Amino acid sequence: MSIRMSDSALTDLPPVKGRQWARLCAASDVPADEGHRVGSVPPVAVFRQGGEFFCIDDTCTHEEYSLAEGWAENGAVECTLHCARFSLRTGEVLAPPATKPVATHPVAVVGEDLYGALPANYLTQKGG
Ligand code: FES
């Protein structure tokens, strides 16, 4: 999934220190209770839970595995490889074997699209 940086909506989003807004995907790309992997570097994953959208780093902090492949339930995502659980809101570890939290990122819904405030050092595809 590409990230476009040229959207006019980006200029309407509030600045977040040390971060850059990037289009993540269409809201319709994110099924309820499932993850959607976005191809930034490092990759991030978007989840829809209880009418809210969440964006976290996609790579499990236990071993390198995509959290977008996991199950989302009760505000948390469970890694499918060894079942570590992370809070979608805070990134904290809720169940081992992971011990380090996963990074979380602000999400904005603009029309039909989702934007994430990603750290400035994350690489995103420009032009889209
Ligand atoms: S890789 Fe996610 S729990 Fe092990």
JSON list of C-alpha atoms in Angstrom, two decimals, residues 36-126:
[
{"chain": "A", "resi": 36, "resn": "HIS", "atom": "CA", "xyz": [-3.96, -3.75, 7.50]},
{"chain": "A", "resi": 37, "resn": "ARG", "atom": "CA", "xyz": [-0.22, -3.50, 6.81]},
{"chain": "A", "resi": 38, "resn": "VAL", "atom": "CA", "xyz": [1.09, -0.22, 5.37]},
{"chain": "A", "resi": 39, "resn": "GLY", "atom": "CA", "xyz": [4.35, -0.22, 3.44]},
{"chain": "A", "resi": 40, "resn": "SER", "atom": "CA", "xyz": [6.29, 2.50, 5.20]},
{"chain": "A", "resi": 41, "resn": "VAL", "atom": "CA", "xyz": [9.81, 1.76, 6.45]},
{"chain": "A", "resi": 42, "resn": "PRO", "atom": "CA", "xyz": [9.50, 0.50, 9.09]},
{"chain": "A", "resi": 43, "resn": "PRO", "atom": "CA", "xyz": [6.03, -0.82, 8.26]},
{"chain": "A", "resi": 44, "resn": "VAL", "atom": "CA", "xyz": [3.02, 0.15, 10.36]},
{"chain": "A", "resi": 45, "resn": "ALA", "atom": "CA", "xyz": [-0.30, -1.64, 10.84]},
{"chain": "A", "resi": 46, "resn": "VAL", "atom": "CA", "xyz": [-3.76, -0.09, 11.06]},
{"chain": "A", "resi": 47, "resn": "PHE", "atom": "CA", "xyz": [-6.60, -1.67, 13.05]},
{"chain": "A", "resi": 48, "resn": "ARG", "atom": "CA", "xyz": [-10.30, -0.91, 13.42]},
{"chain": "A", "resi": 49, "resn": "GLN", "atom": "CA", "xyz": [-11.72, -1.68, 16.85]},
{"chain": "A", "resi": 50, "resn": "GLY", "atom": "CA", "xyz": [-15.05, -0.55, 18.25]},
{"chain": "A", "resi": 51, "resn": "GLY", "atom": "CA", "xyz": [-15.44, 2.23, 15.69]},
{"chain": "A", "resi": 52, "resn": "GLU", "atom": "CA", "xyz": [-11.92, 3.59, 16.30]},
{"chain": "A", "resi": 53, "resn": "PHE", "atom": "CA", "xyz": [-8.81, 3.32, 14.18]},
{"chain": "A", "resi": 54, "resn": "PHE", "atom": "CA", "xyz": [-5.38, 2.62, 15.63]},
{"chain": "A", "resi": 55, "resn": "CYS", "atom": "CA", "xyz": [-1.92, 2.66, 14.07]},
{"chain": "A", "resi": 56, "resn": "ILE", "atom": "CA", "xyz": [1.04, 0.80, 15.57]},
{"chain": "A", "resi": 57, "resn": "ASP", "atom": "CA", "xyz": [4.40, -0.44, 14.35]},
{"chain": "A", "resi": 58, "resn": "ASP", "atom": "CA", "xyz": [3.75, -3.62, 12.41]},
{"chain": "A", "resi": 59, "resn": "THR", "atom": "CA", "xyz": [6.71, -5.61, 13.67]},
{"chain": "A", "resi": 60, "resn": "CYS", "atom": "CA", "xyz": [6.22, -7.61, 16.86]},
{"chain": "A", "resi": 61, "resn": "THR", "atom": "CA", "xyz": [8.87, -6.74, 19.45]},
{"chain": "A", "resi": 62, "resn": "HIS", "atom": "CA", "xyz": [9.36, -10.40, 20.38]},
{"chain": "A", "resi": 63, "resn": "GLU", "atom": "CA", "xyz": [10.62, -11.58, 17.03]},
{"chain": "A", "resi": 64, "resn": "GLU", "atom": "CA", "xyz": [10.19, -10.04, 13.63]},
{"chain": "A", "resi": 65, "resn": "TYR", "atom": "CA", "xyz": [6.64, -10.92, 12.69]},
{"chain": "A", "resi": 66, "resn": "SER", "atom": "CA", "xyz": [3.81, -8.82, 11.23]},
{"chain": "A", "resi": 67, "resn": "LEU", "atom": "CA", "xyz": [1.22, -7.79, 13.81]},
{"chain": "A", "resi": 68, "resn": "ALA", "atom": "CA", "xyz": [-1.17, -6.97, 10.96]},
{"chain": "A", "resi": 69, "resn": "GLU", "atom": "CA", "xyz": [-1.59, -10.74, 10.68]},
{"chain": "A", "resi": 70, "resn": "GLY", "atom": "CA", "xyz": [-2.86, -10.84, 14.25]},
{"chain": "A", "resi": 71, "resn": "TRP", "atom": "CA", "xyz": [-6.27, -10.85, 15.85]},
{"chain": "A", "resi": 72, "resn": "ALA", "atom": "CA", "xyz": [-7.68, -7.63, 17.30]},
{"chain": "A", "resi": 73, "resn": "GLU", "atom": "CA", "xyz": [-10.01, -7.92, 20.28]},
{"chain": "A", "resi": 74, "resn": "ASN", "atom": "CA", "xyz": [-10.89, -5.77, 23.30]},
{"chain": "A", "resi": 75, "resn": "GLY", "atom": "CA", "xyz": [-8.52, -2.98, 22.27]},
{"chain": "A", "resi": 76, "resn": "ALA", "atom": "CA", "xyz": [-5.55, -5.30, 21.82]},
{"chain": "A", "resi": 77, "resn": "VAL", "atom": "CA", "xyz": [-3.84, -7.23, 19.07]},
{"chain": "A", "resi": 78, "resn": "GLU", "atom": "CA", "xyz": [-2.48, -10.74, 19.50]},
{"chain": "A", "resi": 79, "resn": "CYS", "atom": "CA", "xyz": [0.57, -11.77, 17.51]},
{"chain": "A", "resi": 80, "resn": "THR", "atom": "CA", "xyz": [-0.16, -14.97, 15.65]},
{"chain": "A", "resi": 81, "resn": "LEU", "atom": "CA", "xyz": [3.35, -16.38, 16.00]},
{"chain": "A", "resi": 82, "resn": "HIS", "atom": "CA", "xyz": [3.70, -16.77, 19.80]},
{"chain": "A", "resi": 83, "resn": "CYS", "atom": "CA", "xyz": [0.54, -15.04, 21.09]},
{"chain": "A", "resi": 84, "resn": "ALA", "atom": "CA", "xyz": [2.06, -11.90, 22.69]},
{"chain": "A", "resi": 85, "resn": "ARG", "atom": "CA", "xyz": [-0.64, -9.25, 23.12]},
{"chain": "A", "resi": 86, "resn": "PHE", "atom": "CA", "xyz": [-0.23, -5.47, 22.78]},
{"chain": "A", "resi": 87, "resn": "SER", "atom": "CA", "xyz": [-2.58, -2.61, 23.63]},
{"chain": "A", "resi": 88, "resn": "LEU", "atom": "CA", "xyz": [-3.66, -0.88, 20.43]},
{"chain": "A", "resi": 89, "resn": "ARG", "atom": "CA", "xyz": [-4.04, 2.41, 22.32]},
{"chain": "A", "resi": 90, "resn": "THR", "atom": "CA", "xyz": [-0.75, 2.51, 24.26]},
{"chain": "A", "resi": 91, "resn": "GLY", "atom": "CA", "xyz": [1.40, -0.21, 22.71]},
{"chain": "A", "resi": 92, "resn": "GLU", "atom": "CA", "xyz": [2.09, -1.77, 26.11]},
{"chain": "A", "resi": 93, "resn": "VAL", "atom": "CA", "xyz": [2.64, -5.49, 26.40]},
{"chain": "A", "resi": 94, "resn": "LEU", "atom": "CA", "xyz": [-0.44, -7.22, 27.81]},
{"chain": "A", "resi": 95, "resn": "ALA", "atom": "CA", "xyz": [0.78, -10.80, 27.48]},
{"chain": "A", "resi": 96, "resn": "PRO", "atom": "CA", "xyz": [4.22, -12.41, 27.01]},
{"chain": "A", "resi": 97, "resn": "PRO", "atom": "CA", "xyz": [6.48, -13.55, 25.47]},
{"chain": "A", "resi": 98, "resn": "ALA", "atom": "CA", "xyz": [7.09, -9.97, 24.22]},
{"chain": "A", "resi": 99, "resn": "THR", "atom": "CA", "xyz": [8.59, -7.65, 26.86]},
{"chain": "A", "resi": 100, "resn": "LYS", "atom": "CA", "xyz": [9.03, -4.39, 24.94]},
{"chain": "A", "resi": 101, "resn": "PRO", "atom": "CA", "xyz": [6.07, -2.20, 23.92]},
{"chain": "A", "resi": 102, "resn": "VAL", "atom": "CA", "xyz": [5.27, -1.50, 20.31]},
{"chain": "A", "resi": 103, "resn": "ALA", "atom": "CA", "xyz": [5.19, 2.11, 19.05]},
{"chain": "A", "resi": 104, "resn": "THR", "atom": "CA", "xyz": [1.81, 3.73, 18.52]},
{"chain": "A", "resi": 105, "resn": "HIS", "atom": "CA", "xyz": [0.97, 6.57, 16.13]},
{"chain": "A", "resi": 106, "resn": "PRO", "atom": "CA", "xyz": [-1.87, 9.13, 16.01]},
{"chain": "A", "resi": 107, "resn": "VAL", "atom": "CA", "xyz": [-4.51, 8.48, 13.35]},
{"chain": "A", "resi": 108, "resn": "ALA", "atom": "CA", "xyz": [-6.82, 10.98, 11.66]},
{"chain": "A", "resi": 109, "resn": "VAL", "atom": "CA", "xyz": [-9.81, 10.18, 9.49]},
{"chain": "A", "resi": 110, "resn": "VAL", "atom": "CA", "xyz": [-10.20, 12.62, 6.61]},
{"chain": "A", "resi": 111, "resn": "GLY", "atom": "CA", "xyz": [-13.14, 11.82, 4.39]},
{"chain": "A", "resi": 112, "resn": "GLU", "atom": "CA", "xyz": [-12.71, 8.21, 3.32]},
{"chain": "A", "resi": 113, "resn": "ASP", "atom": "CA", "xyz": [-9.00, 8.08, 4.12]},
{"chain": "A", "resi": 114, "resn": "LEU", "atom": "CA", "xyz": [-6.81, 7.42, 7.13]},
{"chain": "A", "resi": 115, "resn": "TYR", "atom": "CA", "xyz": [-3.73, 9.49, 7.91]},
{"chain": "A", "resi": 116, "resn": "GLY", "atom": "CA", "xyz": [-1.04, 8.64, 10.41]},
{"chain": "A", "resi": 117, "resn": "ALA", "atom": "CA", "xyz": [1.37, 10.97, 12.20]},
{"chain": "A", "resi": 118, "resn": "LEU", "atom": "CA", "xyz": [4.50, 8.88, 11.73]},
{"chain": "A", "resi": 119, "resn": "PRO", "atom": "CA", "xyz": [7.92, 9.65, 13.20]},
{"chain": "A", "resi": 120, "resn": "ALA", "atom": "CA", "xyz": [9.90, 11.94, 10.89]},
{"chain": "A", "resi": 121, "resn": "ASN", "atom": "CA", "xyz": [12.53, 9.25, 10.34]},
{"chain": "A", "resi": 122, "resn": "TYR", "atom": "CA", "xyz": [10.00, 6.76, 8.93]},
{"chain": "A", "resi": 123, "resn": "LEU", "atom": "CA", "xyz": [10.32, 6.47, 5.18]},
{"chain": "A", "resi": 124, "resn": "THR", "atom": "CA", "xyz": [7.15, 6.98, 3.18]},
{"chain": "A", "resi": 125, "resn": "GLN", "atom": "CA", "xyz": [6.48, 6.90, -0.51]},
{"chain": "A", "resi": 126, "resn": "LYS", "atom": "CA", "xyz": [5.95, 10.38, -1.89]}
]
